[in-house]
Amino acid sequence: MLRIFMMLCALALTFAAHAQLRQLNFGGGLQLSALRDRAFSPLLYSGAGYEGFLGYRSTRERREHIWLASAGRANLSNTFNRNLTTTAVRLTNLNLYNISENSNFRAGWSNNNGFHHREIDGFQNFNGRVDFFTTFGPAAKYDLPFSFWENEFRFSAAAHVQLIGIYLPSGYVSSLPSGFGYEPNDFGEAVIESMRVFHPGSSFNAALWPQLDWHLDSGNSISLNYLYEFTRFSVPHVGQRSAGYWFLTFNMTL
Amino acid sequence: MKKITTLPALIIVSAALLLTACEKALLGGDPAENPQEVFDHLWTDLRNRYSYFELKNIDWEAVKLQYAPRIREDMGEIELFEVLADLLFELEDGHVNLTSSFNRSRNWEWSQNFPLNYNQGIIDRNYLGTEFWISGPLRHHIIDSILYINCRSFGGVLSRDDADAVAERAAGLAGVIIDVRSNGGGNLGNALRLASVFTESAYTYGRVRIKNGTCPDCFSSWTDLRVNTRSGPVYTGEVVVLTNRESYSSTTYFAEMMRVNPRAVLIGDRTGGGGGSPAFGELPNGWTYRFSSTQAVNNDGLHFEHGIPVDSEAELEKSDEDSGIDTIIETALEILRE
C-alpha cells in the first residue's frame, strides 16, 4: 500500500515538474442570455444574469489542458413581460496540442457537460424543465503574447464544437426527462430511457472563448474573458439557447 | 513579443464583439402574432399533447374545420379570444383554460349542470361553529364524538404537523368525516398526505400515464399511483368522505384514495373529474393556455376524468337546507353512529 502511495506521489511530482505553468482560475461576471423552448412557448426569452467561474489550466511545452466550471442564474423575459428564470451549471474540458513548432495555434479535443434548468412564471405543473448533456468534439486555441506600455499581455481565443455525445432532455410534456416521474423505473433505468444521442443534425453545442490576460509581476495574471455558447436540441421539442458571458478571472499560478 | 496588429487576433476580437450583440439575433425573431398564427399554434399543440381526444371521442380535425372559418386577419383580440375559448370549450375539460390579460376561458359544465349539494354558510354556522380548529387548510370540529374535517382546497401547504393534528385529535373518537365537497383540488401531495393519515399500510389506488408523442395513443407506460404510510400518528377508525360535483382534480384523486381504503366510504355525489394533470403553453400573442396531458385510471380501469362514483348517493334536501341542516353531514353522522 505504501509502495503504491509512493508511486502516486512520484507520478504527481513528475507531472508537476513537467508542467511549465499550472494555474487556478476563479472569477465571475455577467451573462446575456436568450432562449426559446418550444415546449413552453414559441416566443424568445432574453435577459441578463450572473455567472461564477472556477478553472484550472495546465500548460506544457507541447500541450495544454483547460478545465472550466461555471454556474449561474439569469432572469429572462419575453416581449409580453412574462418572466423565466434559468439556472445552469457547466464543466468544460479542453485538451490542446501543438500542431507545429513555433505556431500560435493548438488543436485537440474537448468535452462539454451542461445542466440547464428553466422555470417560467405562472406555469404550475411540469414547470422547471431541465436538460443535461455530455458531449465530445474538436477544439482549437490561438495564443498571441504581446507587450504594451511595458506590461505583458496575452490574447488567446479558444473554440470548441461538440459533435457526439448523449443528452437527457425534458420529457415531451413532463419537466423531468422522460424516464423519470411517469415511468416505473429505478434511477439507472430512468437515465437509460431518457438518454438521447447527441449528433450533428439533431443537436448542436459550440463555444468561442476569447480572453485577454494581463500578467502581473507576481507571476499571476488577471483575465478579461468573453465566452459565447450556443446550444440546440431538437428532441422532443426544439430548444435553443444562446448566451454570452463577460467575466473577469484571477489566475493564480500554482 | 509580437505586435498587437496580428491579423488572426483582429479577426477573433471582431468575431467576439459581433457575438456580443448576437445572443438574441442568432435565435431569430418571434412568430407573427396575427390571429391565424395564434389559432394554428393553439390547435396544433393541443392536437399533439392533449390526452383525452380518444376517451372523449372528439374529432379535433373536425373541430378545426368548424372554427377556422371564424378567424379573420382584422379581428380584434376580444373576438379572437372568444373563438379560441369556444374551440377549447369543445374539450369539455375543467383543466383546459385560455388566459389573457382580460379574461380566462373555462368549461365548468362538469359541475354547473348538477346540484351543488353544499352550503358553506350552514356548515360555518351549525357544524364548525366558533370553536373549530384550523390546521393548515383543514378546519375541524368534534361533533358528538366524531371529528368533522372541512377541507375546501388542497392548494397551499398541508404540512406534516397539520396531518398529525387531525390524527391526534381523531384518536379514540367514533369516526371521522372528511368533507371535500366543492374542493376544486390543488396539490396532489396534500391529498396524499391527508389520505395517509387513515391507513396503516401502503396501497395502490390507480395508474397514470403521460403523453409522450404526437400520435393520439402515444403515452408512457402506466405507473402505479400509491398511498404510502406515514411515520406520524394514524387514525384506524371508520371514515366517511363527502363529495360533490365540485370535488375536482386532486380532490377526485383523494376521493379514489379513500374509496380504496376499506375503512372509508364515500357519500354525496360523484366527483367532477379532472383526471388529467394540466400542462401549460404560451401563444405567439402572449396569452397562455393549459390542457390535460396525462390520463389516470383507478384499479378497475375507470378514468378519473369521468369522476369517482360514491358508495352511497346523498343530496342536500331543500327542506333541511332551509332549516340549517346539511342532509349529507347528517347522513355521515348516522353511518358513523351505527
XYZ file of C-alpha atoms in Angstrom:
592
model
C 0.000 0.000 0.000
C 2.826 2.337 0.973
C 4.608 1.435 -2.254
C 1.569 2.398 -4.329
C 1.248 5.666 -2.442
C 4.937 6.455 -3.050
C 4.498 5.687 -6.756
C 1.500 8.011 -6.987
C 3.470 10.761 -5.259
C 6.354 10.255 -7.659
C 3.965 10.422 -10.613
C 2.440 13.621 -9.268
C 5.874 15.187 -8.791
C 6.866 14.142 -12.292
C 3.678 15.716 -13.644
C 4.346 18.920 -11.701
C 7.942 19.034 -12.850
C 6.932 18.779 -16.485
C 4.220 21.368 -16.237
C 5.506 24.724 -17.333
C 2.527 26.543 -15.927
C -0.311 25.451 -13.689
C -2.963 27.966 -12.836
C -6.072 28.049 -10.745
C -8.611 30.463 -12.209
C -11.563 31.932 -10.396
C -13.830 34.832 -11.084
C -17.256 35.947 -12.084
C -19.227 38.187 -14.333
C -22.376 38.872 -16.244
C -24.257 36.807 -18.746
C -26.512 37.950 -21.530
C -28.808 35.068 -22.434
C -31.579 34.240 -24.801
C -33.525 31.043 -25.214
C -36.513 29.562 -26.930
C -38.002 26.348 -25.525
C -40.899 25.310 -27.731
C -42.253 23.054 -25.015
C -43.134 26.274 -23.189
C -43.589 28.829 -25.894
C -42.679 29.854 -29.435
C -41.516 33.186 -28.032
C -37.961 34.284 -27.430
C -36.899 34.958 -23.843
C -33.858 37.123 -23.212
C -32.219 38.904 -20.314
C -29.209 39.057 -18.063
C -27.790 37.268 -15.081
C -24.617 36.419 -13.256
C -22.139 33.596 -13.546
C -19.305 32.315 -11.380
C -16.272 30.541 -12.815
C -13.646 28.189 -11.449
C -10.954 26.809 -13.697
C -7.659 25.005 -13.867
C -5.102 25.333 -16.623
C -2.029 23.196 -17.133
C 0.303 24.351 -19.887
C 3.314 22.396 -21.043
C 5.624 22.828 -23.950
C 3.562 20.758 -26.338
C 0.122 20.590 -24.806
C -2.399 22.429 -22.678
C -5.301 21.241 -20.544
C -8.064 23.612 -19.532
C -10.888 22.874 -17.137
C -13.585 25.483 -16.722
C -16.548 25.042 -14.397
C -19.279 27.622 -14.100
C -22.641 28.133 -12.500
C -25.088 30.961 -12.852
C -28.612 32.255 -12.955
C -30.399 34.621 -15.277
C -33.755 36.327 -15.346
C -35.206 36.425 -18.825
C -38.435 37.825 -20.179
C -40.327 37.840 -23.431
C -41.853 40.687 -25.329
C -45.037 40.353 -23.241
C -43.047 40.641 -19.977
C -43.557 37.058 -18.893
C -40.525 36.053 -16.852
C -38.422 32.942 -16.993
C -35.580 32.068 -14.634
C -32.677 29.900 -15.705
C -30.055 28.104 -13.672
C -27.125 26.487 -15.417
C -24.048 24.529 -14.425
C -21.324 23.661 -16.900
C -17.979 21.848 -16.907
C -15.816 22.180 -19.999
C -12.549 20.409 -20.627
C -10.201 21.378 -23.467
C -7.193 19.230 -24.368
C -4.973 21.074 -26.825
C -1.768 20.064 -28.583
C 0.781 21.954 -30.655
C 0.141 21.419 -34.327
C 3.600 22.627 -35.347
C 6.738 24.168 -33.907
C 6.532 27.892 -33.141
C 2.892 28.048 -34.026
C 0.392 30.107 -32.082
C -2.314 27.542 -32.772
C -3.137 24.453 -30.789
C -5.778 21.925 -31.632
C -7.245 18.951 -29.877
C -10.459 17.703 -28.405
C -12.963 18.865 -25.868
C -15.606 17.541 -23.541
C -18.532 19.713 -22.548
C -21.058 18.932 -19.823
C -24.052 21.104 -19.148
C -27.070 21.100 -16.891
C -29.799 23.637 -17.547
C -32.958 24.384 -15.594
C -35.608 26.885 -16.594
C -38.772 27.900 -14.841
C -41.443 30.124 -16.323
C -43.643 32.374 -14.217
C -47.241 31.303 -13.777
C -46.896 27.777 -15.147
C -47.649 25.247 -12.431
C -47.334 21.602 -13.418
C -44.378 20.421 -15.476
C -42.528 23.644 -14.832
C -38.819 23.643 -14.116
C -37.775 21.958 -17.353
C -34.276 20.521 -17.250
C -31.741 19.017 -19.587
C -28.267 17.594 -19.260
C -25.684 16.788 -21.890
C -22.200 15.389 -22.023
C -20.504 15.608 -25.389
C -17.198 15.482 -27.235
C -15.805 17.361 -30.187
C -12.803 19.166 -31.631
C -11.262 22.211 -30.031
C -8.686 24.781 -31.024
C -6.891 27.654 -29.381
C -4.927 30.612 -30.618
C -2.410 32.444 -28.397
C -0.782 35.789 -29.015
C 1.564 37.180 -26.373
C 2.381 40.869 -26.720
C 3.775 43.843 -24.831
C 2.020 47.124 -24.314
C 3.306 50.040 -22.209
C 5.928 47.778 -20.657
C 3.279 45.312 -19.483
C 2.996 41.781 -20.756
C -0.292 40.576 -22.122
C -1.546 37.546 -23.894
C -4.538 37.424 -26.161
C -5.988 33.979 -26.650
C -9.117 32.549 -28.157
C -10.358 29.007 -27.679
C -13.228 27.406 -29.518
C -14.936 24.054 -29.472
C -17.713 22.348 -31.372
C -19.490 19.388 -29.830
C -20.255 16.602 -32.259
C -21.118 13.418 -30.433
C -22.405 12.521 -27.009
C -25.559 11.989 -25.059
C -28.196 14.243 -23.622
C -31.172 13.884 -21.343
C -33.850 16.390 -22.332
C -37.083 17.171 -20.540
C -39.947 14.910 -21.471
C -42.445 15.518 -24.216
C -44.747 17.057 -21.619
C -43.066 16.462 -18.288
C -40.350 18.726 -16.994
C -38.223 15.770 -15.951
C -36.537 13.616 -18.573
C -38.970 11.064 -19.969
C -37.673 8.088 -17.988
C -38.344 9.782 -14.681
C -41.588 10.519 -12.906
C -44.145 8.794 -15.071
C -42.339 5.522 -15.688
C -41.936 2.664 -13.200
C -38.148 2.854 -13.395
C -35.337 2.833 -10.920
C -32.731 5.559 -11.372
C -30.493 3.617 -13.756
C -33.379 2.561 -15.987
C -34.697 6.117 -15.962
C -31.356 7.506 -17.116
C -31.080 4.964 -19.924
C -34.664 5.522 -21.068
C -34.204 9.295 -21.039
C -30.932 9.234 -22.953
C -30.755 10.598 -26.487
C -27.816 10.567 -28.880
C -26.268 13.971 -29.436
C -25.140 14.172 -33.038
C -24.861 16.683 -35.882
C -28.188 17.431 -37.479
C -30.060 16.767 -34.268
C -28.168 18.645 -31.616
C -25.525 21.302 -31.518
C -23.267 22.950 -28.989
C -20.347 25.231 -29.687
C -18.461 27.979 -27.937
C -15.960 30.713 -28.659
C -13.866 31.995 -25.774
C -11.531 34.928 -26.364
C -9.625 36.273 -23.392
C -7.045 38.921 -22.622
C -4.511 38.134 -19.887
C -2.576 40.812 -18.078
C 0.491 39.242 -16.485
C 1.352 40.609 -13.061
C 4.843 40.815 -11.601
C 3.862 38.198 -9.016
C 3.562 35.564 -11.716
C -0.228 35.610 -11.513
C -2.489 37.185 -14.078
C -5.870 38.796 -14.483
C -8.068 37.948 -17.469
C -10.907 39.652 -19.183
C -12.976 36.913 -20.798
C -15.887 36.722 -23.171
C -17.398 33.285 -23.618
C -20.142 32.759 -26.165
C -22.020 29.449 -26.232
C -24.832 28.227 -28.437
C -26.844 25.087 -27.741
C -29.629 23.471 -29.711
C -31.690 20.323 -29.099
C -34.417 19.144 -31.437
C -35.939 16.264 -29.462
C -38.562 16.063 -28.062
C -39.106 19.778 -28.721
C -36.805 22.289 -30.324
C -34.910 24.189 -27.680
C -32.229 26.780 -28.387
C -30.020 28.717 -26.051
C -27.582 31.461 -26.808
C -25.501 33.035 -24.077
C -22.583 35.390 -23.838
C -20.592 35.736 -20.624
C -18.367 38.711 -19.821
C -16.238 37.856 -16.818
C -13.010 38.593 -15.019
C -10.810 35.874 -13.619
C -7.860 35.963 -11.301
C -5.338 33.362 -12.389
C -3.196 32.113 -9.556
C -0.033 30.339 -10.577
C 0.494 27.171 -8.544
C 6.782 39.603 -28.076
C 4.692 40.268 -31.135
C 2.835 43.288 -32.339
C -0.829 43.551 -31.418
C -1.895 44.065 -35.020
C -1.632 40.413 -35.988
C -4.444 39.554 -38.386
C -5.831 36.430 -36.626
C -6.161 38.340 -33.368
C -8.134 41.062 -35.067
C -10.413 38.525 -36.689
C -11.127 36.782 -33.384
C -11.677 40.049 -31.500
C -14.057 41.192 -34.209
C -15.949 37.910 -34.054
C -16.238 38.160 -30.270
C -17.526 41.697 -30.426
C -20.032 40.697 -33.075
C -21.236 37.782 -30.976
C -21.719 40.103 -28.009
C -24.685 41.571 -29.793
C -25.906 38.246 -31.129
C -27.279 36.412 -28.110
C -30.780 37.201 -29.318
C -30.159 37.585 -33.031
C -28.980 34.021 -33.567
C -32.279 32.634 -32.295
C -34.425 34.549 -34.742
C -37.422 36.693 -34.049
C -40.779 35.879 -32.546
C -43.514 34.373 -34.706
C -46.170 36.679 -36.060
C -48.931 37.297 -33.544
C -51.717 37.502 -36.075
C -54.981 35.620 -35.383
C -54.256 32.804 -37.838
C -50.835 32.121 -36.309
C -52.296 32.133 -32.803
C -55.168 29.825 -33.785
C -52.860 27.393 -35.595
C -50.402 27.241 -32.691
C -53.118 26.518 -30.146
C -54.907 23.936 -32.260
C -51.673 22.151 -33.206
C -50.230 21.985 -29.707
C -53.490 20.598 -28.372
C -53.607 18.063 -31.200
C -50.135 16.918 -30.224
C -50.293 16.981 -26.456
C -53.902 16.859 -25.206
C -54.561 13.478 -23.587
C -58.294 12.849 -23.856
C -59.318 13.062 -27.526
C -59.955 9.329 -27.836
C -61.567 8.882 -24.432
C -63.972 11.731 -25.156
C -64.417 10.766 -28.800
C -63.509 14.248 -30.017
C -62.651 14.687 -33.701
C -60.161 17.554 -33.387
C -59.759 17.871 -37.148
C -63.495 18.415 -37.458
C -63.367 20.970 -34.664
C -60.734 22.866 -36.624
C -62.916 22.899 -39.707
C -65.711 24.261 -37.568
C -63.755 27.136 -36.003
C -61.079 28.057 -38.550
C -63.544 29.987 -40.763
C -64.201 32.334 -37.840
C -60.594 33.527 -37.911
C -60.037 36.810 -39.777
C -56.912 38.931 -40.050
C -58.758 42.069 -38.937
C -60.498 40.598 -35.892
C -59.967 42.240 -32.509
C -58.400 40.468 -29.559
C -61.671 40.023 -27.683
C -63.247 38.428 -30.740
C -60.198 36.182 -31.194
C -60.328 35.230 -27.528
C -63.961 34.213 -27.900
C -63.236 31.977 -30.886
C -60.335 30.285 -29.117
C -62.371 29.932 -25.937
C -65.143 28.259 -27.939
C -62.567 25.966 -29.528
C -61.271 24.895 -26.116
C -64.808 24.561 -24.733
C -65.244 21.597 -27.092
C -62.806 19.618 -24.940
C -65.269 19.588 -22.016
C -62.401 19.719 -19.568
C -62.052 21.829 -16.443
C -58.295 21.652 -16.799
C -58.413 23.491 -20.114
C -58.229 27.282 -19.979
C -57.110 30.165 -22.110
C -55.774 33.106 -20.121
C -55.336 36.626 -21.441
C -54.813 39.893 -19.626
C -58.569 40.477 -19.685
C -60.253 37.067 -19.312
C -59.880 33.362 -18.601
C -61.928 30.898 -20.585
C -63.249 27.734 -18.963
C -65.722 24.913 -19.242
C -67.304 24.267 -15.873
C -70.182 22.134 -17.119
C -68.780 19.236 -15.114
C -70.271 20.903 -12.034
C -72.634 23.603 -13.220
C -75.155 21.163 -14.668
C -75.528 19.321 -11.372
C -76.917 20.112 -7.901
C -74.325 21.753 -5.681
C -75.296 19.779 -2.563
C -73.250 22.152 -0.451
C -73.974 25.202 1.654
C -70.909 26.708 3.288
C -72.978 29.067 5.418
C -74.793 26.197 7.127
C -71.514 24.429 7.799
C -69.900 27.553 9.221
C -72.841 28.360 11.454
C -74.152 24.969 12.521
C -71.334 22.412 12.194
C -68.000 24.217 12.601
C -69.358 26.931 14.875
C -66.822 29.170 16.528
C -64.673 26.634 18.363
C -63.238 24.789 15.384
C -59.506 24.197 14.988
C -57.532 25.298 11.966
C -54.655 23.060 10.849
C -53.395 24.464 7.574
C -56.201 24.052 5.027
C -58.174 21.794 7.389
C -60.915 23.135 9.647
C -62.075 20.563 12.147
C -64.509 20.270 14.993
C -65.740 17.406 17.153
C -69.465 16.722 16.754
C -70.818 14.031 19.104
C -67.531 12.108 19.367
C -66.999 12.349 15.603
C -64.322 14.560 14.074
C -65.710 16.653 11.239
C -62.949 17.935 8.899
C -63.796 20.530 6.287
C -61.219 20.861 3.513
C -62.031 23.464 0.882
C -58.784 23.228 -1.052
C -55.669 21.124 -1.500
C -53.794 24.234 -2.578
C -51.145 25.758 -0.345
C -49.411 23.568 2.197
C -50.904 20.752 4.216
C -47.961 20.105 6.496
C -46.939 17.053 8.416
C -47.960 18.916 11.580
C -51.412 19.561 10.099
C -51.813 15.856 9.370
C -50.548 14.976 12.859
C -53.047 17.395 14.384
C -56.122 15.743 12.864
C -54.797 12.228 13.511
C -54.152 13.008 17.167
C -57.462 14.794 17.595
C -59.353 11.891 15.999
C -57.715 9.283 18.247
C -60.327 7.483 20.301
C -63.282 9.098 18.552
C -66.106 7.137 16.957
C -65.264 8.233 13.416
C -64.096 10.939 11.074
C -65.958 12.853 8.395
C -63.830 14.438 5.698
C -65.836 16.983 3.770
C -64.195 17.713 0.413
C -67.330 18.974 -1.297
C -66.577 21.974 -3.516
C -62.868 21.379 -3.049
C -61.539 22.228 -6.505
C -58.206 20.494 -5.941
C -54.677 21.780 -5.704
C -51.525 19.962 -4.752
C -51.766 16.190 -5.098
C -49.110 15.851 -2.407
C -51.506 17.409 0.093
C -54.205 14.905 -0.849
C -51.740 12.046 -0.415
C -50.625 13.366 2.977
C -54.200 13.535 4.228
C -55.067 10.078 2.869
C -52.005 8.591 4.571
C -53.435 9.598 7.945
C -56.084 6.897 7.527
C -54.069 3.825 6.579
C -51.528 1.609 8.280
C -50.322 0.026 5.041
C -49.382 1.368 1.628
C -51.726 0.613 -1.257
C -52.223 1.239 -4.964
C -55.253 3.294 -5.891
C -54.788 3.660 -9.632
C -52.418 4.163 -12.518
C -51.253 7.170 -14.508
C -49.584 7.765 -17.837
C -48.445 10.847 -19.726
C -48.427 11.883 -23.373
C -45.014 11.248 -24.875
C -45.540 11.882 -28.567
C -47.777 13.485 -31.172
C -49.885 10.461 -32.056
C -53.203 10.129 -30.194
C -52.147 6.950 -28.408
C -48.561 7.989 -27.686
C -48.336 7.613 -23.938
C -45.785 6.443 -21.423
C -46.429 3.078 -19.816
C -48.796 3.044 -16.855
C -47.292 3.818 -13.470
C -48.949 2.895 -10.201
C -50.465 5.622 -8.065
C -49.856 4.788 -4.424
C -50.771 5.988 -0.974
C -47.790 5.430 1.275
C -47.671 5.022 5.017
C -46.563 7.839 7.267
C -44.315 7.884 10.282
C -46.676 10.015 12.379
C -49.943 9.053 14.093
C -52.564 7.192 12.086
C -56.314 7.005 12.623
C -57.646 3.484 12.186
C -61.365 4.036 12.769
C -64.214 4.480 10.305
C -64.125 7.401 7.879
C -66.834 8.956 5.733
C -65.809 11.190 2.838
C -68.301 13.703 1.452
C -68.026 14.683 -2.211
C -69.979 16.635 -4.777
C -69.561 17.549 -8.443
C -67.274 20.417 -7.477
C -64.804 17.975 -5.938
C -62.327 18.208 -8.749
C -58.793 17.444 -9.838
C -56.647 16.447 -6.820
C -59.866 16.032 -4.871
C -61.021 13.421 -7.372
C -57.723 11.644 -6.742
C -58.277 11.963 -2.978
C -61.770 10.501 -3.321
C -60.346 7.450 -5.063
C -57.558 7.139 -2.476
C -60.218 6.980 0.214
C -62.630 4.816 -1.802
C -59.947 2.115 -1.971
C -59.375 2.357 1.788
C -61.556 -0.440 3.271
C -62.418 1.660 6.328
C -63.752 4.587 4.321
C -66.995 5.177 2.456
C -67.870 7.953 0.043
C -71.256 9.625 0.171
C -72.806 12.556 -1.682
C -72.398 12.882 -5.427
C -69.821 11.668 -7.961
C -66.771 13.917 -8.111
C -66.375 16.263 -11.049
C -63.344 14.574 -12.586
C -60.230 16.424 -13.597
C -58.051 13.361 -14.015
C -55.539 14.880 -16.382
C -52.642 16.856 -14.963
C -52.620 20.185 -16.775
C -49.594 21.294 -18.769
C -49.116 24.902 -19.843
C -48.230 26.703 -23.027
C -47.903 30.204 -24.409
C -49.265 31.589 -27.673
C -47.489 33.914 -30.095
C -49.563 36.816 -28.747
C -48.537 36.171 -25.134
C -51.770 34.530 -23.971
C -51.291 31.320 -22.035
C -53.287 28.124 -22.003
C -53.375 24.867 -20.124
C -54.632 21.441 -21.042
C -54.764 17.887 -19.701
C -51.679 15.940 -20.643
C -51.992 12.764 -18.592
C -54.554 10.031 -18.032
C -55.314 8.377 -14.720
C -57.485 5.329 -14.043
C -58.476 3.570 -10.866
C -57.829 -0.107 -10.140
C -60.961 -1.036 -12.110
C -59.855 0.941 -15.175
C -62.307 3.816 -14.619
C -60.845 7.096 -15.846
C -60.589 9.732 -13.118
C -61.623 12.221 -15.806
C -65.172 10.855 -15.530
C -65.228 11.449 -11.781
C -65.242 8.973 -8.909
C -68.616 7.443 -8.045
C -69.714 7.431 -4.418
C -70.642 4.350 -2.388
C -73.893 5.950 -1.331
C -75.596 8.864 -3.061
C -76.975 11.614 -0.881
C -78.456 15.024 -1.663
C -78.807 18.198 0.301
C -82.542 18.337 0.866
C -84.071 21.748 0.295
C -86.245 21.492 3.411
C -83.194 20.584 5.519
C -81.172 23.397 3.974
C -83.921 25.861 4.823
C -83.724 24.631 8.426
C -79.946 24.985 8.587
C -79.323 21.228 8.324
C -76.820 19.634 5.988
C -78.516 16.386 4.977
C -75.276 14.820 3.804
C -73.348 15.538 7.008
C -76.308 14.163 8.986
C -76.219 11.012 6.859
C -72.497 10.641 7.558
C -73.058 11.112 11.283
C -75.744 8.403 11.220
C -73.407 5.981 9.422
C -70.681 6.523 11.971
C -73.038 6.254 14.945
C -74.311 2.849 13.804
